[in-house]
mmCIF file of C-alpha atoms and ligand atoms in Angstrom:
data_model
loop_
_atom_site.group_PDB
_atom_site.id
_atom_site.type_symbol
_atom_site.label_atom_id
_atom_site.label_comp_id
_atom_site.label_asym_id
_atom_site.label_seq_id
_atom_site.Cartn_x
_atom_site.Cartn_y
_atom_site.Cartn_z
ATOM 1 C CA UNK A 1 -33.967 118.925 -156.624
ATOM 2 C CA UNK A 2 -37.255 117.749 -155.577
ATOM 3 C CA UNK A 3 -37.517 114.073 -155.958
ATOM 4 C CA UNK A 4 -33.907 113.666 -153.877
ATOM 5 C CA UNK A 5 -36.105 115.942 -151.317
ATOM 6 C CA UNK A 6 -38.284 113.687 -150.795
ATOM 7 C CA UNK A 7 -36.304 110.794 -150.794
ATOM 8 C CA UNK A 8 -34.550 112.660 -148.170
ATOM 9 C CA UNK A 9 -37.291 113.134 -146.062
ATOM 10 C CA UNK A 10 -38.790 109.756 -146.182
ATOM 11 C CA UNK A 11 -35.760 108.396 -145.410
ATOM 12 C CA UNK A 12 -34.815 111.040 -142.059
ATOM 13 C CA UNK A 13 -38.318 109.565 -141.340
ATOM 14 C CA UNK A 14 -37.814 105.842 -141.656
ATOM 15 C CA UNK A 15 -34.547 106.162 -139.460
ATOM 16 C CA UNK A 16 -35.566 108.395 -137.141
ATOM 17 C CA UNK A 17 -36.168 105.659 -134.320
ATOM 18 C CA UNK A 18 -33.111 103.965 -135.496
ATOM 19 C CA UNK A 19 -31.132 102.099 -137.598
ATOM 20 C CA UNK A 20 -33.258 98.931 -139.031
ATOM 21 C CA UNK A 21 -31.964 95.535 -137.702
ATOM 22 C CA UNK A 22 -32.573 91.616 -138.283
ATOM 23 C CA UNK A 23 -34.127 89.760 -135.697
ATOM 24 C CA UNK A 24 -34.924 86.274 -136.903
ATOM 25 C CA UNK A 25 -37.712 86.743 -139.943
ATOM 26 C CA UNK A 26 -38.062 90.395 -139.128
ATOM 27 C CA UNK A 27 -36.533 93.832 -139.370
ATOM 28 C CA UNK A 28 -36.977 95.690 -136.480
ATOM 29 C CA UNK A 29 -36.222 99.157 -134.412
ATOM 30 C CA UNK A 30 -34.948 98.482 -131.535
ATOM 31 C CA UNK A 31 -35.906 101.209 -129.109
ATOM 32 C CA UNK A 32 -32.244 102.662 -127.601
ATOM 33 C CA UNK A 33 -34.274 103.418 -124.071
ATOM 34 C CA UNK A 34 -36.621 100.076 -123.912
ATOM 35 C CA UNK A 35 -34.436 97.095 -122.701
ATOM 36 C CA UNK A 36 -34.740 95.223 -125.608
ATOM 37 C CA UNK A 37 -38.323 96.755 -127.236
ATOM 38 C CA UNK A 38 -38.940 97.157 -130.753
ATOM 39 C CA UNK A 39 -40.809 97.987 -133.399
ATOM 40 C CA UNK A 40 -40.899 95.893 -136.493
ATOM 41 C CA UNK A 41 -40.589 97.145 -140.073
ATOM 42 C CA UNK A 42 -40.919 94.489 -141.942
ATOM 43 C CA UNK A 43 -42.075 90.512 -141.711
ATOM 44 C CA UNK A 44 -40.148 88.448 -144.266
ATOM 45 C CA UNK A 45 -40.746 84.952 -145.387
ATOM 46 C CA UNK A 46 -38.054 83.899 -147.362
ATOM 47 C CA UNK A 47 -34.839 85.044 -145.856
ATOM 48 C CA UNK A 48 -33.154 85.853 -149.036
ATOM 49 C CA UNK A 49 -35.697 89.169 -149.131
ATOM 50 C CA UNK A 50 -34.308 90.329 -145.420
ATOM 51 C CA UNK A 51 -31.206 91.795 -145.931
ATOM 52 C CA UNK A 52 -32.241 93.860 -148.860
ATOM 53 C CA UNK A 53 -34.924 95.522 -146.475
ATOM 54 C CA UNK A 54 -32.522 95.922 -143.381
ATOM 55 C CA UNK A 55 -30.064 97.615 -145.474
ATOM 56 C CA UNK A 56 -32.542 99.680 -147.637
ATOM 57 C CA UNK A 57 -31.958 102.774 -145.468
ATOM 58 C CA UNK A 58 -28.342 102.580 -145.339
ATOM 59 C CA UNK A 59 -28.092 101.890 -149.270
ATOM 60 C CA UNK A 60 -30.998 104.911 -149.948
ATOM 61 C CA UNK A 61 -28.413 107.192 -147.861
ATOM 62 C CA UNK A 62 -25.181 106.364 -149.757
ATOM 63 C CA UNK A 63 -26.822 105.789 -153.160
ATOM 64 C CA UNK A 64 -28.432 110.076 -152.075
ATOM 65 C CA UNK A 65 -24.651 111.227 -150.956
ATOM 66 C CA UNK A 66 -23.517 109.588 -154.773
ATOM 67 C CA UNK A 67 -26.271 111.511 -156.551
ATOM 68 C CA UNK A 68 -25.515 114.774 -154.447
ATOM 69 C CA UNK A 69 -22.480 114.537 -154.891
ATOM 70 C CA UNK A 70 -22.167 114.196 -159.011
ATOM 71 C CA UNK A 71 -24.754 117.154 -158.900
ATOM 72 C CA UNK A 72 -22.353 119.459 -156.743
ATOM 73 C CA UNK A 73 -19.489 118.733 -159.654
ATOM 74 C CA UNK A 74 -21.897 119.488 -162.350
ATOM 75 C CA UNK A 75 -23.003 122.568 -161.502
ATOM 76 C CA UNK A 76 -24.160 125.827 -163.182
ATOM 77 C CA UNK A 77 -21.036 128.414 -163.879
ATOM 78 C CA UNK A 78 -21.961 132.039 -165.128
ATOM 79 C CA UNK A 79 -21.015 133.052 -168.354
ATOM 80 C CA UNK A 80 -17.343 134.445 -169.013
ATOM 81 C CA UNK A 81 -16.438 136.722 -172.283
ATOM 82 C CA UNK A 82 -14.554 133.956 -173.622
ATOM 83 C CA UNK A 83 -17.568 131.335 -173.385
ATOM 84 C CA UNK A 84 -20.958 133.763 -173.252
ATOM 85 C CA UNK A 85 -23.006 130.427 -171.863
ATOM 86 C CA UNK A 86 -24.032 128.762 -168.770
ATOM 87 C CA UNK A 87 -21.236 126.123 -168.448
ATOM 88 C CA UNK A 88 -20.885 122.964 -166.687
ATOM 89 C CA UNK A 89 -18.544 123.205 -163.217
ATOM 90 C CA UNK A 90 -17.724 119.584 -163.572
ATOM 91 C CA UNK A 91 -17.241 119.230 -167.713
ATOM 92 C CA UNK A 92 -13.909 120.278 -168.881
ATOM 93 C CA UNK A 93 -14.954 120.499 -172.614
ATOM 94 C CA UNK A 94 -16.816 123.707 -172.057
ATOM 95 C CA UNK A 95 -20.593 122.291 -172.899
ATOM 96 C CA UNK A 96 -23.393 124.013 -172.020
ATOM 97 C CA UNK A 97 -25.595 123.561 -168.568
ATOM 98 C CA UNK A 98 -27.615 121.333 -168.024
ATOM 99 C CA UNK A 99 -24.607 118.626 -169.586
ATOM 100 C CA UNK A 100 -25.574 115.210 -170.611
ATOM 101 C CA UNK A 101 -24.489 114.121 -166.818
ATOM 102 C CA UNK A 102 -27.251 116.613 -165.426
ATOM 103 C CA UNK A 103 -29.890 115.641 -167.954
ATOM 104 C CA UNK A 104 -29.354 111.642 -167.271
ATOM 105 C CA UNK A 105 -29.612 112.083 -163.493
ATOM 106 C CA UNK A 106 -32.388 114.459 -163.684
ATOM 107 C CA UNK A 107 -34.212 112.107 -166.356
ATOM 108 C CA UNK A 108 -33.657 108.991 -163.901
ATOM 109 C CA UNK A 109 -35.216 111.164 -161.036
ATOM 110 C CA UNK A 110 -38.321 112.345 -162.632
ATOM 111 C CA UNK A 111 -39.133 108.756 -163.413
ATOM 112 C CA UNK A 112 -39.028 107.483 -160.291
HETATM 113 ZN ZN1 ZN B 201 -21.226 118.259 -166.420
#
């Protein structure tokens, strides 16, 4: 699915320094080999705003393995003589593939 791709990427890319930290108004990257150096993400006024940045990258990744991981039980399953369509893996009432789960996460995606 391309738009959790992406999300994917940008978020390998955000990270790949580090994991994002408060330090006073800021969130910063501290750099694991400079004695203290970092690099800061974000500047934040109002202190309320910081700990919704600093955890943004940790939330993205579970909020991803949630997504991935309804998609994996909703799969497609071949067709079988008994029911000649593309099923649903995860939906025990036999419905047809994409199922309404699919469709809603898919939808939700696209907008984004
Ligand atoms: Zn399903």
């Amino acid at each position: 699915m391309s738009a959790l791709d992406d999300m994917r990427e940008r978020l390998a890319a955000a990270t790949e320094l580090g994991e994002w930290e408060v330090r006073g108004k800021d969130v910063v990257i501290y750099d694991p080999n400079g004695f203290g150096a970092h690099r800061v993400v974000a500047r934040v006024d109002h202190a309320e705003y910081t700990a919704p940045i600093a955890n943004a990258p940790t939330d993205m990744g579970k909020l991803l393995a949630a997504v991935e991981g309804v998609l994996a039980l909703h799969s497609p399953n071949d067709p079988t003589p008994s029911q000649p369509w593309v099923t649903c893996s995860g939906c025990t009432n036999g419905c047809s593939y994409p199922c309404p789960t699919v469709v809603a996460l898919t939808e939700a995606l696209e907008e984004l």
